[in-house]
Short mmCIF file of C-alpha atoms in Angstrom, two decimals:
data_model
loop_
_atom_site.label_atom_id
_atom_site.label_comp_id
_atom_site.label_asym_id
_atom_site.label_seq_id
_atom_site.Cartn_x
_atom_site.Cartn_y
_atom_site.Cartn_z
CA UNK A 308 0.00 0.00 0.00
CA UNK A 309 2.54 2.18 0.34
CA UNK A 310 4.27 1.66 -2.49
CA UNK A 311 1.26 2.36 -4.23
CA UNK A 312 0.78 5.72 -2.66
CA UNK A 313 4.29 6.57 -2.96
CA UNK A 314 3.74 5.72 -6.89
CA UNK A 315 0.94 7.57 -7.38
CA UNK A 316 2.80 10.88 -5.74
CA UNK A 317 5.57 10.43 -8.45
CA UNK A 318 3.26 10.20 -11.11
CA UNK A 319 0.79 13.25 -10.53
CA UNK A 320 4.34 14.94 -10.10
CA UNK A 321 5.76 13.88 -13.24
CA UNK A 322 2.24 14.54 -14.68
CA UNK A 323 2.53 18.42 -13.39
CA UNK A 324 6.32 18.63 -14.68
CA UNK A 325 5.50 17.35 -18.15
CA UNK A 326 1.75 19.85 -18.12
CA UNK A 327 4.51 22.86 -17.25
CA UNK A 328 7.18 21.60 -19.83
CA UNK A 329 4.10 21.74 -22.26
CA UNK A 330 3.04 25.28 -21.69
CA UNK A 331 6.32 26.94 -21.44
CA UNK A 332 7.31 24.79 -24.98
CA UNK A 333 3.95 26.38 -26.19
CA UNK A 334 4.32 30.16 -24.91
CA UNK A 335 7.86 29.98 -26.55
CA UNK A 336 6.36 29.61 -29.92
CA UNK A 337 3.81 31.83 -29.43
CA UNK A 338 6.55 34.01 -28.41
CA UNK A 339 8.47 33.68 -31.51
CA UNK A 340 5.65 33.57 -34.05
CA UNK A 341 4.07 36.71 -32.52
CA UNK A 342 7.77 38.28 -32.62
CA UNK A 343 8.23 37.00 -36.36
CA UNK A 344 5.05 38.70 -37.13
CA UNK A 345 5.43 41.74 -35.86
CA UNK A 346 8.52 41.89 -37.46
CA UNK A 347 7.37 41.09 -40.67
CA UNK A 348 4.62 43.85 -40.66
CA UNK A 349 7.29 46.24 -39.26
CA UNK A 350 6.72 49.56 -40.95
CA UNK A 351 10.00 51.57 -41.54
CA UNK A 352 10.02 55.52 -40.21
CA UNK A 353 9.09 58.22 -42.56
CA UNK A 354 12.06 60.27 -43.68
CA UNK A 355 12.45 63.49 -42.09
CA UNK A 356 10.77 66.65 -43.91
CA UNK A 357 13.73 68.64 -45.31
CA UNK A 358 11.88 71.63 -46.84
CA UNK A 359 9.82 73.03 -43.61
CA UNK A 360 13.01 74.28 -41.14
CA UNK A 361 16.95 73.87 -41.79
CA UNK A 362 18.22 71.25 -39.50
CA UNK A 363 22.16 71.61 -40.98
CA UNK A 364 23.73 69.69 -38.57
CA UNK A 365 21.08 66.37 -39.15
CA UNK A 366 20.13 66.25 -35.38
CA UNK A 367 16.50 67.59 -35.74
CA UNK A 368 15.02 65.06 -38.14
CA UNK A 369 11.88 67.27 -38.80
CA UNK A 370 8.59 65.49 -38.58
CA UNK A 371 5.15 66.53 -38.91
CA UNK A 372 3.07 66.09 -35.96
CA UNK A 373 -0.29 65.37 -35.25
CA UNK A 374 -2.68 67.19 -37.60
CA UNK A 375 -5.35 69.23 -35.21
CA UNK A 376 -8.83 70.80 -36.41
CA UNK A 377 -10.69 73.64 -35.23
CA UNK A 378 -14.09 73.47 -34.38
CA UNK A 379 -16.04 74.78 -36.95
CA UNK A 380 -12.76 76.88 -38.16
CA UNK A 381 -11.06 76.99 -41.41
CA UNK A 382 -7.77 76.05 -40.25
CA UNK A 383 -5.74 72.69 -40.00
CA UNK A 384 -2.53 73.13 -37.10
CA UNK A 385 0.46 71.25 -37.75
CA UNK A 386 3.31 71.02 -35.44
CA UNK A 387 6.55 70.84 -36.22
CA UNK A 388 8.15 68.18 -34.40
CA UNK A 389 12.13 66.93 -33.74
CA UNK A 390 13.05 63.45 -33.98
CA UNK A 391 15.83 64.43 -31.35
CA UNK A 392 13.58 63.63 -28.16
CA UNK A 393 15.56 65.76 -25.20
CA UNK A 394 12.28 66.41 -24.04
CA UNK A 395 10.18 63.50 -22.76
CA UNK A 396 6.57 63.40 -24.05
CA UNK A 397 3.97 64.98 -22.23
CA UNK A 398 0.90 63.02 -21.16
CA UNK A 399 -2.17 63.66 -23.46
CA UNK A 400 -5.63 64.53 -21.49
CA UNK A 401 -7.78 64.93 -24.73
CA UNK A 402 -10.84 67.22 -23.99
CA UNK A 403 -10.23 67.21 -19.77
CA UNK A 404 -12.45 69.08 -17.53
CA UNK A 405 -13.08 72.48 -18.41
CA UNK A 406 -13.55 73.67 -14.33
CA UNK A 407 -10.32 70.91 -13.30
CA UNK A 408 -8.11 70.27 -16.20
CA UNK A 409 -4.16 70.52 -15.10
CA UNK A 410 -3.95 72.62 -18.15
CA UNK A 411 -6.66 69.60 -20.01
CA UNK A 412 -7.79 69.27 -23.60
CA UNK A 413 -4.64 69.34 -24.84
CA UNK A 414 -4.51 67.77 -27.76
CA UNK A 415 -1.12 65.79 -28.37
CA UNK A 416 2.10 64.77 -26.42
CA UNK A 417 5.00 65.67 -28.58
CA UNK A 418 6.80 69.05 -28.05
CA UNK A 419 7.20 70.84 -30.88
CA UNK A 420 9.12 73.80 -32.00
CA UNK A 421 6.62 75.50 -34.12
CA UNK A 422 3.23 75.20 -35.65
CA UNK A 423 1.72 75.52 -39.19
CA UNK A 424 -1.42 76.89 -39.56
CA UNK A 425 -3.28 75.73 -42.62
CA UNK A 426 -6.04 77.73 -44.10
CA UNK A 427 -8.15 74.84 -45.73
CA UNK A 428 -10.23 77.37 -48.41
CA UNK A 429 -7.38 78.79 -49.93
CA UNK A 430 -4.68 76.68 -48.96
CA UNK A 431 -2.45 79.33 -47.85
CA UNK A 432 -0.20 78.53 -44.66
CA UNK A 433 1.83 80.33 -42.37
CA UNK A 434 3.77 79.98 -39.15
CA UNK A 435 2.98 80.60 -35.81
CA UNK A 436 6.34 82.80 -35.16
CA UNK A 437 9.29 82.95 -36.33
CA UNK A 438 12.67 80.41 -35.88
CA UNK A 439 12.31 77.15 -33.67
CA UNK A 440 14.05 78.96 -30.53
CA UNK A 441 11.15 77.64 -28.50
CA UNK A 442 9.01 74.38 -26.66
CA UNK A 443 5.14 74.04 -27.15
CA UNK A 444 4.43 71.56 -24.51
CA UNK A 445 0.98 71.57 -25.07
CA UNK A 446 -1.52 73.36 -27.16
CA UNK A 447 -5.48 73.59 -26.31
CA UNK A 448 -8.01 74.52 -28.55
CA UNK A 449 -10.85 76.76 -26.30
CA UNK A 450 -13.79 75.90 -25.14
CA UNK A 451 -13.11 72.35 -25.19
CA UNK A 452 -15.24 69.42 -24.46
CA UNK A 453 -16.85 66.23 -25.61
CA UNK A 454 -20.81 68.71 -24.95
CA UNK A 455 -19.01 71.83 -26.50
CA UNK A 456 -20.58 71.94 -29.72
CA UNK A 457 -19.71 75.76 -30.94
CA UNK A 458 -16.29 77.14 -32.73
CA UNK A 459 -13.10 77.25 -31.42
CA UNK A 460 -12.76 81.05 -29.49
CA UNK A 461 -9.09 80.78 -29.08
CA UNK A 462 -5.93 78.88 -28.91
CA UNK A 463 -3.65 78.17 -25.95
CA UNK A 464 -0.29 77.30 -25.70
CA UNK A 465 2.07 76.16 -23.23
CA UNK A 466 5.68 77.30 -23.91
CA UNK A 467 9.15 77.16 -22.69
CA UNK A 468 10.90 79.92 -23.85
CA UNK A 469 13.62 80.26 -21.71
CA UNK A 470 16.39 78.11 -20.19
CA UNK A 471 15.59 78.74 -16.98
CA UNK A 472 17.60 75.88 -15.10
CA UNK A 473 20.44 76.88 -16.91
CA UNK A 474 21.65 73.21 -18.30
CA UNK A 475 21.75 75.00 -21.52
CA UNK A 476 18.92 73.09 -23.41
CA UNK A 477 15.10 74.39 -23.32
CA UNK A 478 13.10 70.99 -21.42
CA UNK A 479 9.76 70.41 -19.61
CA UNK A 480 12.12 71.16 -16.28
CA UNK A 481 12.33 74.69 -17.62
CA UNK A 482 9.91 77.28 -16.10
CA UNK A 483 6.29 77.28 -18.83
CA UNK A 484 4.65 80.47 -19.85
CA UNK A 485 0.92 80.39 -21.22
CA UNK A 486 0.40 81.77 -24.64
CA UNK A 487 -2.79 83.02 -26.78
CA UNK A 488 -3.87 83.18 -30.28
CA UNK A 489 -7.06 84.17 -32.36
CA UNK A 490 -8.04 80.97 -33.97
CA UNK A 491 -6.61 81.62 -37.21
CA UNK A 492 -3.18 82.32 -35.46
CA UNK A 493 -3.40 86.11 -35.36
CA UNK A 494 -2.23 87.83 -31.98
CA UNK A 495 -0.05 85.45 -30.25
CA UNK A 496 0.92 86.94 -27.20
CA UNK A 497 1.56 85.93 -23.65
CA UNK A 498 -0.97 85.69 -21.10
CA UNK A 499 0.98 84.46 -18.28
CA UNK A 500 4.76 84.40 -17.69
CA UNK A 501 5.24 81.65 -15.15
CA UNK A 502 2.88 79.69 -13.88
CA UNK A 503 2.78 76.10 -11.46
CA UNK A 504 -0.85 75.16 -12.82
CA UNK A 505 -3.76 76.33 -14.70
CA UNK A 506 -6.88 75.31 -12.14
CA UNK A 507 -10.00 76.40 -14.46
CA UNK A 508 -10.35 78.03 -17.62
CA UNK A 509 -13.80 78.99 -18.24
CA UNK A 510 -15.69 81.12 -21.06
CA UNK A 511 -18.14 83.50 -18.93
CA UNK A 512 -19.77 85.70 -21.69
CA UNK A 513 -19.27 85.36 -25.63
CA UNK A 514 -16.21 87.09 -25.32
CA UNK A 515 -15.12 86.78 -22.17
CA UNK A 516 -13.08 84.11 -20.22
CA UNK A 517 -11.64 83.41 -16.84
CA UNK A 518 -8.51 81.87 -16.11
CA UNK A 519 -7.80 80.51 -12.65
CA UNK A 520 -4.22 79.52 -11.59
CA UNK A 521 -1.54 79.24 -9.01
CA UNK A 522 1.75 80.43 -9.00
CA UNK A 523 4.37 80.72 -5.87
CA UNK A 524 1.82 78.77 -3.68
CA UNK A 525 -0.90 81.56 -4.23
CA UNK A 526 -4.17 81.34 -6.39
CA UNK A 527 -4.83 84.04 -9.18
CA UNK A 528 -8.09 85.04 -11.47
CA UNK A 529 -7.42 86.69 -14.38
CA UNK A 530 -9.80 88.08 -17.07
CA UNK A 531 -9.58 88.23 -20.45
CA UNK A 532 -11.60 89.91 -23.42
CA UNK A 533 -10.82 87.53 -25.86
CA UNK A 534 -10.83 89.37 -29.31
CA UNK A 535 -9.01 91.12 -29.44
CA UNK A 536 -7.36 90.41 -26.45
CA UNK A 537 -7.12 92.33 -23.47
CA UNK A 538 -6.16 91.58 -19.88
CA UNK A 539 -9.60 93.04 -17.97
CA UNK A 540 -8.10 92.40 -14.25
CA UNK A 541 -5.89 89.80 -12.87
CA UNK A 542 -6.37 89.41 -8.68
CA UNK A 543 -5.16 87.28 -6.01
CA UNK A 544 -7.84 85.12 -4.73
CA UNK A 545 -8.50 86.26 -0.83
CA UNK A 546 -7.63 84.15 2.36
CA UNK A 547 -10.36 82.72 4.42
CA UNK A 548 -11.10 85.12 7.26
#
């Protein structure tokens, strides 16, 4: 009898070590095939773009970037992105919260040094600024919203413009400044010159929007008349008494 038991032990243990030699000789050519196939449909890189900015020393490898429409606007953006990724990308949060949004509905992740904005009636185009001195972390098309059914008011941008940490390349780690534009790309100017984070951003009238932010551990509003734009006050929001 106890022979027999000690028989059966070896078998259902020989019986699990041959199941386990089964499955890992089956994930292994799973493995492979799915490797060999992905290889196989491997699709090379697209070659940089040569003719939209000079890149003389090959280190920019100009791409362009995600394509971005306006709502109910005649214009297609195009950023103008580098292959040389010193900057990390920045997380996407498509169409966010319009009253909590960490700077939301931005619309893609790679910085990018300029953008193109292309007029789709005439097809005319024409940059943003001038020279690729600059990051666009982020750009947000206002009011934004998966219920936001009307045109596109404005344009935001966050930029780096300025080495701030002084380790002689412009990064995310640099100090942002918020940017505006009329939708067509007319008027770019800065709203805000430093900033730690954009709480609300809010359209209160048909012209009229509200921007609520912190900066140095203190909490702004700012309002803006947005075309043309104007700065209508800018306050630091009281203490509780």
């Amino acid at each position: 009898m106890e022979n027999n038991k000690f028989f059966k032990l070896v078998w259902r243990i020989n019986g699990v070590l041959i199941l386990g030699t089964v499955l890992l000789i089956l994930l292994a050519v799973g493995y492979q095939a799915i490797s060999q196939m992905l290889r196989t449909n491997y699709i090379q890189a697209a070659p940089p773009v040569e003719n939209l900015a000079d890149d003389p020393q090959g280190k920019e490898k100009w791409v362009i970037g995600r394509p971005m429409h306006l709502n109910k606007g005649d214009f297609i953006l195009l950023p103008l992105v580098s292959e040389n990724k010193e900057v990390e990308n920045v997380d996407v949060e498509v169409f966010a919260s319009k009253s909590y949004d960490m700077f939301g509905g931005g619309y893609y992740g790679d910085a990018s040094k300029n953008v193109l904005f292309l007029n789709t009636q005439d097809n005319s185009a024409f940059w943003l600024f001038k020279g690729v001195d600059r990051l666009i972390l982020d750009i947000t098309l206002f009011p934004a919203g998966y219920d936001y059914e009307g045109s596109t008011k404005a344009i935001f941008y966050k930029v780096i413009a300025k080495d701030t940490n002084n380790d002689n390349k412009l990064s995310k780690e640099d100090a942002a400044s918020l940017y505006i534009s009329e939708p067509n790309g007319d008027n770019y100017q800065r709203v805000l010159s430093a900033y730690d984070r954009i709480i609300s951003r809010d359209l209160v009238s048909d012209n009229r929007m509200m921007v609520i932010y912190q900066h140095d551990g203190k909490a702004y509003s700012k309002l803006i008349q947005l075309s043309p734009y104007t700065e209508v006050s800018n306050v630091e929001l009281p203490k509780v008494e």
